Short mmCIF file of C-alpha atoms in Angstrom, two decimals:
data_model
loop_
_atom_site.label_atom_id
_atom_site.label_comp_id
_atom_site.label_asym_id
_atom_site.label_seq_id
_atom_site.Cartn_x
_atom_site.Cartn_y
_atom_site.Cartn_z
CA GLU E 1 15.11 -9.55 5.28
CA GLY E 2 13.22 -6.45 6.34
CA GLN E 3 10.31 -6.81 8.69
CA VAL E 4 7.80 -4.57 10.44
CA VAL E 5 5.42 -5.41 13.25
CA GLU E 6 2.42 -3.19 13.94
CA SER E 7 0.65 -3.04 17.27
CA GLY E 8 -1.71 -0.91 19.27
CA GLY E 9 -4.97 -1.51 17.47
CA GLY E 10 -8.22 -2.25 19.25
CA LEU E 11 -11.84 -1.32 19.78
CA VAL E 12 -12.55 2.30 20.56
CA ARG E 13 -15.66 4.43 20.66
CA PRO E 14 -16.21 7.31 18.23
CA GLY E 15 -14.28 10.32 19.42
CA GLY E 16 -11.73 8.18 21.19
CA SER E 17 -7.99 7.83 20.64
CA LEU E 18 -5.49 5.12 19.85
CA ARG E 19 -1.75 5.06 19.33
CA LEU E 20 -0.39 2.61 16.79
CA SER E 21 3.20 1.47 16.89
CA CYS E 22 5.52 0.07 14.25
CA SER E 23 8.66 -1.85 15.15
CA ALA E 24 11.16 -2.44 12.36
CA SER E 25 14.09 -4.80 11.86
CA GLY E 26 16.28 -6.22 9.12
CA PHE E 27 16.77 -3.01 7.14
CA THR E 28 18.23 0.46 7.66
CA PHE E 29 15.21 2.08 9.27
CA SER E 30 16.77 5.55 9.45
CA THR E 31 17.01 5.86 5.67
CA HIS E 32 13.42 4.89 4.92
CA THR E 33 10.28 6.98 4.73
CA ILE E 34 7.55 5.37 6.83
CA ASN E 35 4.00 5.24 5.53
CA TRP E 36 0.81 4.16 7.16
CA VAL E 37 -1.64 2.52 4.76
CA ARG E 38 -5.06 1.29 5.83
CA GLN E 39 -7.61 -1.11 4.49
CA ALA E 40 -11.23 -0.99 5.58
CA PRO E 41 -12.99 -4.36 5.78
CA GLY E 42 -13.65 -5.62 2.27
CA LYS E 43 -12.18 -2.50 0.70
CA GLY E 44 -8.98 -1.46 -1.04
CA LEU E 45 -5.75 0.10 0.12
CA GLU E 46 -5.67 3.73 1.22
CA TRP E 47 -2.60 5.79 2.08
CA VAL E 48 -2.96 7.59 5.41
CA SER E 49 0.29 9.33 6.33
CA SER E 50 4.02 9.53 5.66
CA ILE E 51 7.08 10.68 7.58
CA SER E 52 10.44 11.12 5.91
CA SER E 53 13.63 9.53 7.18
CA SER E 54 14.66 12.58 9.21
CA SER E 55 11.09 13.52 10.18
CA TYR E 56 11.48 16.71 8.19
CA TYR E 57 8.67 15.95 5.79
CA ILE E 58 5.28 14.82 7.14
CA ASP E 59 2.07 14.43 5.19
CA TYR E 60 -1.46 13.28 5.87
CA ALA E 61 -4.43 12.26 3.78
CA ASP E 62 -7.13 14.92 3.86
CA LEU E 63 -9.51 12.56 5.68
CA VAL E 64 -7.22 12.33 8.72
CA LYS E 65 -5.47 15.70 8.72
CA GLY E 66 -5.84 17.43 12.05
CA ARG E 67 -6.80 14.19 13.82
CA PHE E 68 -3.80 11.91 13.25
CA SER E 69 -0.16 12.57 14.08
CA ILE E 70 2.79 10.53 12.80
CA SER E 71 6.19 10.32 14.45
CA ARG E 72 9.31 8.16 14.47
CA ASP E 73 12.32 7.31 16.62
CA ASN E 74 15.25 6.25 14.49
CA ALA E 75 17.27 5.24 17.55
CA GLN E 76 14.55 2.72 18.42
CA ASN E 77 13.73 1.69 14.85
CA SER E 78 10.13 2.55 15.51
CA ALA E 79 7.30 4.74 14.30
CA SER E 80 3.92 5.71 15.69
CA LEU E 81 0.58 6.95 14.55
CA GLN E 82 -1.43 8.85 17.13
CA MET E 83 -5.10 8.79 16.17
CA ASN E 84 -7.49 11.19 17.89
CA ASN E 85 -11.16 11.95 17.44
CA LEU E 86 -11.66 8.62 15.74
CA ARG E 87 -14.63 8.08 13.46
CA VAL E 88 -16.51 4.96 12.45
CA GLU E 89 -15.05 5.33 8.98
CA ASP E 90 -11.52 5.01 10.40
CA THR E 91 -12.24 1.34 11.05
CA ALA E 92 -9.56 -0.54 9.13
CA LEU E 93 -6.48 -2.70 9.23
CA TYR E 94 -3.51 -0.35 9.50
CA TYR E 95 -0.19 -1.24 7.88
CA CYS E 96 3.19 0.35 8.54
CA VAL E 97 4.99 0.40 5.21
CA PRO E 98 8.61 1.50 4.77
CA TRP E 99 9.77 3.07 1.52
CA ALA E 100 13.37 3.33 0.38
CA GLY E 101 12.62 6.61 -1.34
CA GLY E 102 13.38 5.91 -4.96
CA TYR E 103 10.55 6.39 -7.40
CA ARG E 104 11.39 3.04 -8.93
CA ASP E 105 10.92 1.44 -5.51
CA GLY E 106 7.60 -0.05 -4.57
CA PHE E 107 6.54 -1.03 -1.08
CA ASP E 108 8.35 -4.32 -0.59
CA ILE E 109 7.96 -4.69 3.18
CA TRP E 110 4.53 -5.18 4.74
CA GLY E 111 3.61 -6.36 8.19
CA GLN E 112 0.41 -8.11 9.14
CA GLY E 113 -1.18 -4.86 10.22
CA THR E 114 -3.07 -3.90 13.34
CA MET E 115 -6.85 -3.70 13.37
CA VAL E 116 -8.63 -0.56 14.51
CA THR E 117 -12.36 -0.79 15.13
CA VAL E 118 -14.32 2.35 15.89
CA SER E 119 -17.79 1.54 17.11
CA SER E 120 -20.25 2.57 19.76
CA SER H 1 -4.62 14.22 -7.36
CA SER H 2 -4.13 11.00 -9.32
CA VAL H 3 -7.03 8.61 -9.69
CA LEU H 4 -6.33 5.03 -10.72
CA THR H 5 -9.14 2.89 -12.09
CA GLN H 6 -9.06 -0.89 -12.03
CA PRO H 7 -11.86 -3.25 -13.07
CA PRO H 8 -13.31 -4.88 -9.97
CA SER H 9 -12.94 -8.44 -11.17
CA VAL H 10 -11.27 -10.71 -13.71
CA SER H 11 -12.00 -14.40 -14.27
CA VAL H 12 -9.81 -16.81 -16.19
CA ALA H 13 -9.51 -20.55 -16.61
CA PRO H 14 -6.43 -22.37 -15.31
CA GLY H 15 -3.54 -22.19 -17.73
CA GLN H 16 -4.80 -19.03 -19.38
CA THR H 17 -3.42 -15.51 -19.07
CA ALA H 18 -4.88 -13.03 -16.60
CA THR H 19 -4.60 -9.39 -17.54
CA PHE H 20 -5.06 -6.54 -15.10
CA THR H 21 -5.42 -2.97 -16.24
CA CYS H 22 -4.83 0.25 -14.34
CA ALA H 23 -6.09 3.43 -15.95
CA GLY H 24 -4.93 6.88 -14.99
CA ASN H 25 -4.22 10.22 -16.61
CA LYS H 26 -0.79 10.00 -18.28
CA ILE H 27 0.08 6.97 -16.17
CA GLY H 28 2.63 6.12 -18.85
CA ASN H 29 4.76 8.94 -17.45
CA LYS H 30 4.84 7.39 -14.01
CA PHE H 31 6.43 4.38 -12.37
CA VAL H 32 3.72 1.83 -11.64
CA HIS H 33 4.00 -0.76 -8.90
CA TRP H 34 1.78 -3.83 -8.62
CA TYR H 35 0.79 -5.71 -5.48
CA ARG H 36 -0.96 -8.98 -4.86
CA GLN H 37 -3.03 -9.62 -1.76
CA LYS H 38 -4.22 -13.12 -1.09
CA ALA H 39 -7.18 -13.68 1.19
CA GLY H 40 -6.33 -12.97 4.81
CA GLN H 41 -2.79 -11.84 4.01
CA ALA H 42 -0.95 -8.56 3.73
CA PRO H 43 -0.23 -7.15 0.27
CA ALA H 44 2.99 -8.24 -1.40
CA LEU H 45 4.93 -6.44 -4.10
CA VAL H 46 4.70 -8.25 -7.43
CA VAL H 47 6.45 -5.85 -9.76
CA SER H 48 7.98 -2.44 -9.13
CA ALA H 49 8.89 0.38 -11.50
CA ASP H 50 7.00 -1.18 -14.36
CA SER H 51 9.32 -4.11 -14.76
CA ASP H 52 11.55 -4.83 -11.79
CA ARG H 53 10.63 -8.10 -10.17
CA PRO H 54 11.47 -8.74 -6.55
CA SER H 55 13.46 -11.93 -6.23
CA GLY H 56 11.39 -15.07 -6.25
CA LEU H 57 8.62 -13.83 -8.53
CA PRO H 58 7.87 -16.08 -11.47
CA GLU H 59 8.92 -15.08 -14.95
CA ARG H 60 5.36 -15.60 -16.16
CA VAL H 61 4.64 -12.07 -14.97
CA SER H 62 4.88 -9.25 -17.52
CA VAL H 63 3.98 -5.58 -17.48
CA SER H 64 3.47 -2.68 -19.84
CA ASN H 65 2.75 0.98 -19.33
CA SER H 66 1.90 3.54 -21.96
CA GLY H 67 -0.43 6.46 -22.41
CA ASN H 68 -3.23 6.22 -19.91
CA THR H 69 -3.09 2.49 -19.15
CA ALA H 70 -0.72 0.21 -17.30
CA THR H 71 -1.10 -3.55 -17.59
CA LEU H 72 0.01 -6.54 -15.53
CA SER H 73 -0.24 -10.01 -17.03
CA PHE H 74 0.11 -13.42 -15.43
CA SER H 75 0.51 -16.30 -17.87
CA HIS H 76 -0.32 -19.93 -17.05
CA VAL H 77 -2.65 -18.92 -14.25
CA GLU H 78 -3.18 -21.43 -11.46
CA ALA H 79 -5.51 -21.57 -8.48
CA GLY H 80 -2.81 -20.17 -6.22
CA ASP H 81 -2.89 -16.90 -8.16
CA GLU H 82 -6.35 -16.04 -6.87
CA ALA H 83 -6.00 -12.73 -5.08
CA ASP H 84 -6.70 -9.03 -5.26
CA TYR H 85 -4.27 -7.11 -7.44
CA TYR H 86 -3.53 -3.41 -6.87
CA CYS H 87 -1.63 -0.86 -8.90
CA GLN H 88 0.10 2.09 -7.26
CA VAL H 89 1.83 5.27 -8.37
CA ARG H 90 2.99 8.46 -6.71
CA ASP H 91 0.92 11.54 -7.43
CA SER H 92 2.96 13.91 -9.57
CA ILE H 93 1.90 17.00 -7.63
CA SER H 94 1.49 15.89 -4.02
CA ASP H 95 3.99 13.02 -4.19
CA ARG H 96 1.54 10.95 -2.18
CA PRO H 97 1.16 7.23 -2.89
CA VAL H 98 -2.05 6.46 -4.75
CA PHE H 99 -3.57 3.01 -5.06
CA GLY H 100 -6.04 1.71 -7.57
CA GLY H 101 -9.23 0.17 -6.26
CA GLY H 102 -7.98 -3.36 -6.90
CA THR H 103 -9.03 -6.21 -9.17
CA LYS H 104 -10.12 -9.57 -7.80
CA LEU H 105 -8.83 -12.52 -9.79
CA THR H 106 -10.99 -15.62 -9.87
CA VAL H 107 -9.56 -18.79 -11.37
CA LEU H 108 -12.47 -20.75 -12.81
#
């Protein structure tokens, strides 16, 4: 069964940086698009960024474009989200969510997420 | 970009049917996925592509999708069904995933 484990979250001051990591197992990582989805405390789910299986296609939500950078290493079955110039409103639980790529496919693998808190 | 609207809360008595709606422009032309998130847990896929159930999901779940509204229904609701329920589609222009705001189910 597929599994992802997110790490790298923590407390950071506004303007600071963090690098989130996602370690995958139990599925063919190299064929899946990787998404980062976040959830602010008490709020709903919000898509943040995606990277295609070959890293050819990368996309960001407007709120994080220019500040966040997504990457992956298929040889290591891992992905990362580099977050710079963090804002208070980036405070959230960040999930790494693989996607098989078919439009009929929902997000069937979720980790427990890693918490990012941006506060002075 | 797509906007999905879900009512913030639904309350039902045990044994009744809980119905969750997800409104969006021409959502009937899209594949809709539904997730359940229990308190303190990560989201979990309930139904994908309007009707495909991941293994292990009860048959008391049903879905429909037409026009501007998609619907998820849980029959014979029990206390363990209390959770937040989210719908999700892919935006037809940007191809980005879009989530509804979620509906909190309270079992009375």
